[in-house]
XYZ file of C-alpha atoms in Angstrom:
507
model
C 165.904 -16.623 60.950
C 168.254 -13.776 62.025
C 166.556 -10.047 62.590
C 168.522 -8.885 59.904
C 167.204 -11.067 57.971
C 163.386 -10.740 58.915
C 163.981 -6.982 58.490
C 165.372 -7.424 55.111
C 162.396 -9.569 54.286
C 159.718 -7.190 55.716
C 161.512 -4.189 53.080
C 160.914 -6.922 50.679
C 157.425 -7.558 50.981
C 156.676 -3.910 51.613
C 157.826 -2.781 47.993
C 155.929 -6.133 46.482
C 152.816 -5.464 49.007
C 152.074 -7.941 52.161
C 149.224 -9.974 52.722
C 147.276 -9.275 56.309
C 149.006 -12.594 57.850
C 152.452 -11.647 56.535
C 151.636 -8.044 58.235
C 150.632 -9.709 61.259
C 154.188 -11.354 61.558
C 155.989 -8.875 60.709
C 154.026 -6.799 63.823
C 155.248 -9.783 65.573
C 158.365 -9.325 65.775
C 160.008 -7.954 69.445
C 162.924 -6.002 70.401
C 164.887 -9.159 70.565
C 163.910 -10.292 67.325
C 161.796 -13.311 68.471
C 158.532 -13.815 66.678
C 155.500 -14.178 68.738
C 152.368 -15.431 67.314
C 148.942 -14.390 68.595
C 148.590 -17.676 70.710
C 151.338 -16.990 72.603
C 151.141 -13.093 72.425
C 151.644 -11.341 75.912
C 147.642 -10.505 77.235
C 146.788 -7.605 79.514
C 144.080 -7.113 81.215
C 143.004 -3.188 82.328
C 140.076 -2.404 84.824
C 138.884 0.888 84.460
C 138.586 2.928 81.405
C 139.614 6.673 82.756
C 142.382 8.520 82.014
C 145.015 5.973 83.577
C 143.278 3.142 82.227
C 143.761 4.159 78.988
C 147.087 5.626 79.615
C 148.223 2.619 80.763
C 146.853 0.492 77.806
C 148.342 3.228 75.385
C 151.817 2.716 76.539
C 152.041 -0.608 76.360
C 150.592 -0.977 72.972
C 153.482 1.532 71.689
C 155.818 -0.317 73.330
C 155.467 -3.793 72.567
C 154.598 -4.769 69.135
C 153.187 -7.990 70.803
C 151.253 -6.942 73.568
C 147.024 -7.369 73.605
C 145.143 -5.200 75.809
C 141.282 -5.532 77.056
C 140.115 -2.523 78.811
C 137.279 -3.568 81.166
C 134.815 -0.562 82.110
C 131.433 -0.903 84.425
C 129.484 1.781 82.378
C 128.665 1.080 78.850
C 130.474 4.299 77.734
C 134.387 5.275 78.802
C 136.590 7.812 79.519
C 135.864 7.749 83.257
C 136.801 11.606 84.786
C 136.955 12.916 81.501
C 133.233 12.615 80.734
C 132.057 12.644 84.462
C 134.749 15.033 85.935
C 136.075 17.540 84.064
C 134.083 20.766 83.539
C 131.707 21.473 81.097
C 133.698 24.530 80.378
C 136.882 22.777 79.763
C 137.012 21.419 76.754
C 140.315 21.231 75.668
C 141.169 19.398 78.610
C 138.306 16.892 77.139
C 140.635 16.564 73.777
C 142.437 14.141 75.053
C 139.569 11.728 74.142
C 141.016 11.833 70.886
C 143.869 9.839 71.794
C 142.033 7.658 73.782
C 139.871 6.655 70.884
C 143.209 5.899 68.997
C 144.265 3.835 71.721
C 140.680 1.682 71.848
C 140.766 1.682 67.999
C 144.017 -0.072 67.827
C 143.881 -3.423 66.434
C 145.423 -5.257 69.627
C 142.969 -3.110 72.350
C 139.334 -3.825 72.518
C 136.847 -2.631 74.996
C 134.593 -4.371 77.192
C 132.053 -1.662 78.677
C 128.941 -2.857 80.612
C 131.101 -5.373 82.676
C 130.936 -4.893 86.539
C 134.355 -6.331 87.790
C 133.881 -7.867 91.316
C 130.042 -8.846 89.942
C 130.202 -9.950 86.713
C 133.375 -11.333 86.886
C 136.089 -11.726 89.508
C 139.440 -10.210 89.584
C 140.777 -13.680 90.015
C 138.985 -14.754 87.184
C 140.923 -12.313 85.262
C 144.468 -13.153 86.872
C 143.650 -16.675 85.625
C 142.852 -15.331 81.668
C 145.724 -12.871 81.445
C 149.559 -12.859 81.827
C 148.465 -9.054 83.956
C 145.968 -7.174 85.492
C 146.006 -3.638 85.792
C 143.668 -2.044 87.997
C 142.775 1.862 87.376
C 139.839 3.130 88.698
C 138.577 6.582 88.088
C 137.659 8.651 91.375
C 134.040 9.243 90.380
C 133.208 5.664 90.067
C 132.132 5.483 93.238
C 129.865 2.587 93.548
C 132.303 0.469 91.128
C 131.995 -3.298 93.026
C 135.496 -4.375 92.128
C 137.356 -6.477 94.484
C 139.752 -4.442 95.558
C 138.404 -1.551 96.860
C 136.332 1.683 96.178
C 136.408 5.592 96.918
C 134.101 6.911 99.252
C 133.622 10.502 100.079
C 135.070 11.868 103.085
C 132.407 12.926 105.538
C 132.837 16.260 107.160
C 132.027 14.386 110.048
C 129.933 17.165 111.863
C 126.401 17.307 112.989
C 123.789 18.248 110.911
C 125.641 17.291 107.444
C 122.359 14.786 106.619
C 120.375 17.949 106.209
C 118.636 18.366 102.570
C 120.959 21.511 101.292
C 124.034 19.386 101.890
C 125.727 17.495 98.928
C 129.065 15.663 98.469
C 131.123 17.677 95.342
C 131.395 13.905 93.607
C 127.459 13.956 93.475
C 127.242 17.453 92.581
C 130.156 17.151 89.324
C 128.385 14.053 88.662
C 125.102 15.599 88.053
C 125.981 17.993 85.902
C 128.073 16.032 84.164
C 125.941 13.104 83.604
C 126.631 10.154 85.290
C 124.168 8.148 85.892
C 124.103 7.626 89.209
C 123.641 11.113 90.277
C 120.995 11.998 88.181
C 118.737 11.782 91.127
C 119.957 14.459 92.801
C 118.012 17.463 91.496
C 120.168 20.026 93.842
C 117.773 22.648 95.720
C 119.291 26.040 94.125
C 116.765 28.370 95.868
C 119.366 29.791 98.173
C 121.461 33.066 97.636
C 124.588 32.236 99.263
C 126.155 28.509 99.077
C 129.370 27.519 100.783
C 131.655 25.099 99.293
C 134.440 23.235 101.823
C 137.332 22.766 100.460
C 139.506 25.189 97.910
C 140.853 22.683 95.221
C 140.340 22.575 91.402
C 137.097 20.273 91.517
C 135.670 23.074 94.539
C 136.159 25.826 92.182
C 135.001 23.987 89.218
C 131.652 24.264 91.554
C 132.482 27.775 92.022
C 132.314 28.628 88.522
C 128.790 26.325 87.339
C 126.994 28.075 90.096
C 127.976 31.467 88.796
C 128.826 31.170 85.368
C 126.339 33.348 83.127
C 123.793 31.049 81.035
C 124.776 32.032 78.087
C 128.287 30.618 78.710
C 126.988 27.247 80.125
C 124.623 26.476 77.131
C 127.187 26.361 74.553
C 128.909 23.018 76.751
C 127.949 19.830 77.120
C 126.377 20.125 80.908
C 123.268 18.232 80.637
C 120.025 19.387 79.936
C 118.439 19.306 83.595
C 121.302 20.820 84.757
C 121.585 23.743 82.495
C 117.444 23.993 83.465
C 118.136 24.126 87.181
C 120.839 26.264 87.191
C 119.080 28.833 84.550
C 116.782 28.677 87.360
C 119.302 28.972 90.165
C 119.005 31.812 92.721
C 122.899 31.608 94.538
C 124.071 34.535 94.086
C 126.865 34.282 96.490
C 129.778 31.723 97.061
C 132.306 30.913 99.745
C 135.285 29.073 99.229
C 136.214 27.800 102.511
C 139.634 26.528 103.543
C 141.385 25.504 106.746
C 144.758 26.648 106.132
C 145.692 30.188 104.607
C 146.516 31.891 101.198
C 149.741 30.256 100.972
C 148.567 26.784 101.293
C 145.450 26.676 98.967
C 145.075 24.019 96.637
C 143.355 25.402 93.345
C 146.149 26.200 90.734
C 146.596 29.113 89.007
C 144.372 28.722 86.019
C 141.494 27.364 88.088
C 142.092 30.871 90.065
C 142.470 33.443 87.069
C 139.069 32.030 85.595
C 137.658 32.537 88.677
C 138.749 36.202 88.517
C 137.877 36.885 85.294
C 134.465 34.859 85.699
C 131.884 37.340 83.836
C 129.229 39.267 85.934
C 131.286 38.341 89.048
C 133.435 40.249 91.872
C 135.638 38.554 94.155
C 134.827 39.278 98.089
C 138.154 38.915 100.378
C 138.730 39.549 103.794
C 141.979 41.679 104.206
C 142.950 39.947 107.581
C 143.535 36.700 106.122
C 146.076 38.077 104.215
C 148.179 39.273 107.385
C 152.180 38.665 106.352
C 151.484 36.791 103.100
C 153.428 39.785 101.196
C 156.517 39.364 103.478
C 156.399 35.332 102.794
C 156.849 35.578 99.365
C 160.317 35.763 98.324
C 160.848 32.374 100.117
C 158.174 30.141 98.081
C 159.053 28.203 95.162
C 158.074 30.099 91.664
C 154.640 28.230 90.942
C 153.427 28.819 94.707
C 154.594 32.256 94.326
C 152.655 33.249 91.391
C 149.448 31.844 92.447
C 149.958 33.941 96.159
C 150.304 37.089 93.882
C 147.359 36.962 92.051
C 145.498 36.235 94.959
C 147.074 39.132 96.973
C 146.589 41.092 94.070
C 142.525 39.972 93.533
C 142.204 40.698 97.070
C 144.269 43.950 97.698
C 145.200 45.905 94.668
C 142.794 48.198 93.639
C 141.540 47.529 90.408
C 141.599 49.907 87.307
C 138.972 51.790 86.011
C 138.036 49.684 83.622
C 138.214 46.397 85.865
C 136.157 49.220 88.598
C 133.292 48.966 86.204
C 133.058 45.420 85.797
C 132.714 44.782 89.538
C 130.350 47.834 90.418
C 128.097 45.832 87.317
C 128.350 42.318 88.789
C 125.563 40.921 90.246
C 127.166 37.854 91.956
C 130.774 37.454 94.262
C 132.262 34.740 95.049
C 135.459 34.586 98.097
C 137.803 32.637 99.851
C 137.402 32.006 103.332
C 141.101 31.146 104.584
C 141.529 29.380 108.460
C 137.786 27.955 108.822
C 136.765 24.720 109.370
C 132.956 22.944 109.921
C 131.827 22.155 113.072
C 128.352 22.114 112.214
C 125.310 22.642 109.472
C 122.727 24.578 111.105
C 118.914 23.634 110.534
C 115.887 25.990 109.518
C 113.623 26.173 112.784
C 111.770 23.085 111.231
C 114.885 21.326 111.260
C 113.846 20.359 107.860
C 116.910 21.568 105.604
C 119.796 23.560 105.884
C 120.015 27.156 106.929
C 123.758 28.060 107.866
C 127.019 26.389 108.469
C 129.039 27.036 111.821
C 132.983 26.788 111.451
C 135.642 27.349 113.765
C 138.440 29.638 113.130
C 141.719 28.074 112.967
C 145.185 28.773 113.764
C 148.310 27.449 111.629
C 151.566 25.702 113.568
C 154.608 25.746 111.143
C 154.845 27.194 108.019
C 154.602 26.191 104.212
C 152.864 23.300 102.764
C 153.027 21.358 105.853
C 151.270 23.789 107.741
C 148.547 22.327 110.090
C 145.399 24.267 111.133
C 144.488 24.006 114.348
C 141.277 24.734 116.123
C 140.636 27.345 118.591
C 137.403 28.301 120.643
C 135.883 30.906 118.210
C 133.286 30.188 115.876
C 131.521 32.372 113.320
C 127.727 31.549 111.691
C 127.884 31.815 107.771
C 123.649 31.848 106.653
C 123.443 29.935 103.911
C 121.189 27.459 102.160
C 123.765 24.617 100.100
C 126.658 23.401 101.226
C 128.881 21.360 99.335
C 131.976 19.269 100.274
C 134.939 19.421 98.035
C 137.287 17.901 101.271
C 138.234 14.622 98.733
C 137.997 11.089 98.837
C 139.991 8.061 99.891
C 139.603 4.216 99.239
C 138.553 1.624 101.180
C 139.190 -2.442 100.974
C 136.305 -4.368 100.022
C 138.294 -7.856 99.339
C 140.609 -8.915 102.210
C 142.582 -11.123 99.860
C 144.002 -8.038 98.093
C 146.618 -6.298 100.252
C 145.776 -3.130 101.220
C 147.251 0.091 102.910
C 144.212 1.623 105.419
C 146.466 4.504 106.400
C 147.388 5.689 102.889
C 144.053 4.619 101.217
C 146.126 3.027 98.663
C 146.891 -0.451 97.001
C 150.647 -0.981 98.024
C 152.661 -0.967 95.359
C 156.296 -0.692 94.073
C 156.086 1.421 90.999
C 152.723 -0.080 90.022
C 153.448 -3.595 91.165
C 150.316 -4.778 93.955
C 152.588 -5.975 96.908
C 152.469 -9.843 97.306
C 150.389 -10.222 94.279
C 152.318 -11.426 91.131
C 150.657 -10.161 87.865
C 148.809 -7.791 90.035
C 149.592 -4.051 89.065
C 147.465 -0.515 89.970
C 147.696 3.027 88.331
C 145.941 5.724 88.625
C 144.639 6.831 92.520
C 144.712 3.278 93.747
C 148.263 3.594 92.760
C 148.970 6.810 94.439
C 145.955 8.285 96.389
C 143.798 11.381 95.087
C 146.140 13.773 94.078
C 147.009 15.032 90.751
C 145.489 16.041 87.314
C 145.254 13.919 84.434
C 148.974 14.724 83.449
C 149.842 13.237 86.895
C 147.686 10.542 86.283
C 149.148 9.844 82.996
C 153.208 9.964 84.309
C 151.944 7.424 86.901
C 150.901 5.089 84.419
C 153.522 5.585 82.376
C 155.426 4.047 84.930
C 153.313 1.389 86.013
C 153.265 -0.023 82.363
C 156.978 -0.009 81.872
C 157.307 -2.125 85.487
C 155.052 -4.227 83.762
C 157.024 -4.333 80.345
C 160.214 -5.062 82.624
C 158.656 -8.133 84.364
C 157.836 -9.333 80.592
C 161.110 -9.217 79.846
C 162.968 -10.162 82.780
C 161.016 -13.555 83.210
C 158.973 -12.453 85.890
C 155.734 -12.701 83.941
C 155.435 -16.147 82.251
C 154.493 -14.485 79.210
C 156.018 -18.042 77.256
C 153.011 -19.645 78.527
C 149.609 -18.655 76.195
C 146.689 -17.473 77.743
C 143.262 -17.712 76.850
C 141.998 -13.438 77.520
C 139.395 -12.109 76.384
C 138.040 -15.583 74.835
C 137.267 -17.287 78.076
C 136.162 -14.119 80.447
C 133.250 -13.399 77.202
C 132.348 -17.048 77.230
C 131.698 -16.308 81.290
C 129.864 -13.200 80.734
C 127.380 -14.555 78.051
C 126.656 -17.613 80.281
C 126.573 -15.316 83.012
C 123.597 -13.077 80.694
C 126.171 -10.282 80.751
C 126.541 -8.386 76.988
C 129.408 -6.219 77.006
C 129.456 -3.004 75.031
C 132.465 -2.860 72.593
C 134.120 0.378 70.936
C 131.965 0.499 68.253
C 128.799 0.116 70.437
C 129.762 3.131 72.312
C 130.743 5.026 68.502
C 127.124 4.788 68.198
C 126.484 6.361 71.625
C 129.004 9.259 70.584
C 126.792 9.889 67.379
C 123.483 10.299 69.039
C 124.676 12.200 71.551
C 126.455 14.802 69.249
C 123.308 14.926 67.113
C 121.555 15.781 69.848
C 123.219 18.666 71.135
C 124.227 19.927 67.158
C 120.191 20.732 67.498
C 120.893 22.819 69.879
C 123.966 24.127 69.521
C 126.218 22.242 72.600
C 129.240 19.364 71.389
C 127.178 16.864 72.690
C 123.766 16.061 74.607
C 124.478 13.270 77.105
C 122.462 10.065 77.802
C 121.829 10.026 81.293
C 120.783 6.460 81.869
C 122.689 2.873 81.718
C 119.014 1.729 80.202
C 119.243 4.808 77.156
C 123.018 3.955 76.608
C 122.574 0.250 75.988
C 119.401 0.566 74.240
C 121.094 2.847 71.513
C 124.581 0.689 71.848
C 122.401 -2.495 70.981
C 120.216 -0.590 67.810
């Protein structure tokens, strides 16, 4: 039958209404006008159910009218960063979820959570199920066991940093966000002054929990022990520390301004580090240049009256500390727990972003009581089978195709290292779904071939005792949660535990 003519015939059935098989077909039909039936329908298989998991499935499924995705996830609840990274007070960046649950609602995606890939089943044992595998893991799931790698937190790499008062920023986000492996930590908040290494988004996002009124924090969805602990918090003080300069931080704009504006704060610069910054300016691109002069201007200007006020009536500060690095966490004197940080002052060679800090002989003593790091993370190979790149951290790829792999594919920071925010994330996996779309059609993939998905992999889970939590499952997560906090006025009271989640998934 021609396309003309199957088009002519779906108009047809439309106006005299289809049955769900005749719908089916008509679904079935691709951009060449070839029918594919579900046997032989192209099946994808997606590890990983953050943002570029679900970015990737998304854009397939719009794309191909053919195309089955599973999205694979190790927690029994997805969403990855979004529910584990981004800030309790962001929630519009948290909307995306909305599409996401579109996505995993779709009648050719279904979700597999509670699977551990690399434990319950094998990446192979996917390769062998599915015409693709697309790996995407989300940079808080630390522990994930998947063979191909996992992120692990940069060490500052300087005595002392095993002291109780030190903490990683991924176990810090992660506990007052609710995953459930930090939930353990139960911070020590009895300091006034913390210092937090590193001046990205996720280090101010520490920034602001720490000194964020109450008031503001109960009306999110931070957990419950978290909003108790910090309610109870006495840090009063934050440093922002950075080894480059001004011109070189890494926070954007937005990050900054609400850092500014942060009630019952005042910012607390030092004027030295800001030596020639004002005659650098007219030579840095626009979005550089805008977030230089609003910190020149927090740091310099004097502020109206009115702006006066609200500093002489703050009863926290926070700062950036510009040209510092750590050279060591200094002890109480029962070398129990953390009493101060040491860090050298630095000197830049060159100019711009690729500016590098160098280290000279002076050193300064900051007193404080937390530290945490916020200097990122990189991956490491955990299956020598799977190429790997040690210097980049990264799964070498060509636009999302795994090097020597065939039917292999990454997104996300395997893909491209930690960099980025989720629209980065989601532009990368545009791209690594339409290389995969291009090896359908080119021949590449033997998508002629049908393979078994989803079928075989949950007949090797349930002999394996593995029960995998579907969409719905998690819907009824979702409900109790938002129940929850409705009683007491947040979006949503987490479950902190794997155990809680699959007890309510399985009611």
């Amino acid at each position: 039958m021609s396309y003309h003519k199957l088009l002519f015939s779906e108009m047809k059935l439309r106006t005299l209404g289809r049955t769900g098989w005749i719908s089916r077909l008509c679904d079935g039909v691709s951009r060449r006008g070839k029918v594919c039936f579900s046997s032989c329908s192209p099946k994808v298989c997606v590890v990983g159910s953050g943002p570029a998991g679900f970015y990737t499935a998304q854009h397939l499924i719009k794309a191909r009218k053919d195309v089955e995705v599973d999205i694979y996830e190790q927690l029994p609840v997805p969403f990855g960063l979004v529910r584990f990274g981004v800030a309790p007070d962001h929630p519009e960046v948290k909307n995306v979820i909305n599409t996401f649950t579109q996505t995993a609602r779709h009648s050719r995606c279904s979700f597999y959570g509670n699977v551990n890939v690399g434990k319950d089943v094998s990446v192979e044992e996917l390769q062998q199920a599915y015409h693709a595998v697309v790996l995407c893991f989300s940079k808080f799931f630390l522990y994930m066991c998947v063979c191909v790698c996992v992120y692990v937190i940069r060490g500052m790499g300087v005595p002392g940093e095993d002291l109780a008062g030190v903490y990683s920023a991924k176990d810090f986000v992660g506990w007052y966000n609710g995953l459930p492996s930090c939930q353990e930590l139960s911070p020590d908040l009895s300091c006034e002054t913390a210092v937090i290494l590193g001046q990205g988004n996720v280090a101010l996002d520490v920034a602001r929990v720490l000194l964020s009124p109450i008031d503001i924090l109960k009306k999110t969805d931070i957990t419950h022990p978290a909003l108790e602990a910090l309610a109870e918090s006495q840090v009063r003080r934050v440093l922002i520390v950075g080894r480059r300069g001004p011109m070189q931080v890494a926070c954007t704009i937005k990050e900054l301004r609400e850092m500014v504006n942060l009630p019952d704060t005042r910012p607390e610069m030092v004027v030295a580090d800001f030596q020639g910054v004002i005659d650098a300016l007219k030579d840095l691109p626009r979005p550089r240049k805008r977030l230089t002069q609003l910190l020149l201007k927090t740091a310099l200007e004097i502020p109206g009256e009115m702006e006066q006020e609200r500093r002489n009536k703050a009863s926290r500060t926070w700062g950036f500390r510009f040209f510092r690095s750590p050279v060591k966490v200094l002890a109480d004197p029962d070398h129990n727990r953390t009493a101060g940080i040491r860090l050298a002052v630095n000197r830049l060679e060159g100019s711009g972003e690729g500016a590098c800090a160098m280290l000279t002989e002076e050193v300064e003593d900051v007193s404080c009581g937390l530290v945490i790091s916020s200097i990122g993370y990189r991956s490491v190979p955990i299956d020598p089978s799977i190429p790997f790149d040690s210097h980049k951290a990264i799964v070498p790829n060509t636009m999302g195709r795994v090097q020597q792999a065939a039917g292999l594919y990454c997104s996300g920071w395997l893909k491209t290292g930690p960099t980025g925010v989720i629209a980065t994330t989601m532009n990368n996996s545009f791209d690594t779904a339409r290389s995969l779309m291009e090896d359908m059609d080119s021949g590449v993939l033997h998508i002629s071939s049908a393979k078994p998905g989803s079928q075989t992999i949950r007949a090797l889970l349930e002999k394996r005792g593995v029960k995998p939590v579907t969409f719905s499952n998690w819907e009824k997560i979702d409900s109790v949660e938002v129940k929850r906090g409705e009683a007491t006025g947040k979006p949503r009271e987490k479950l902190l535990t794997v155990e809680e989640m699959l007890q309510v998934a399985r009611t």
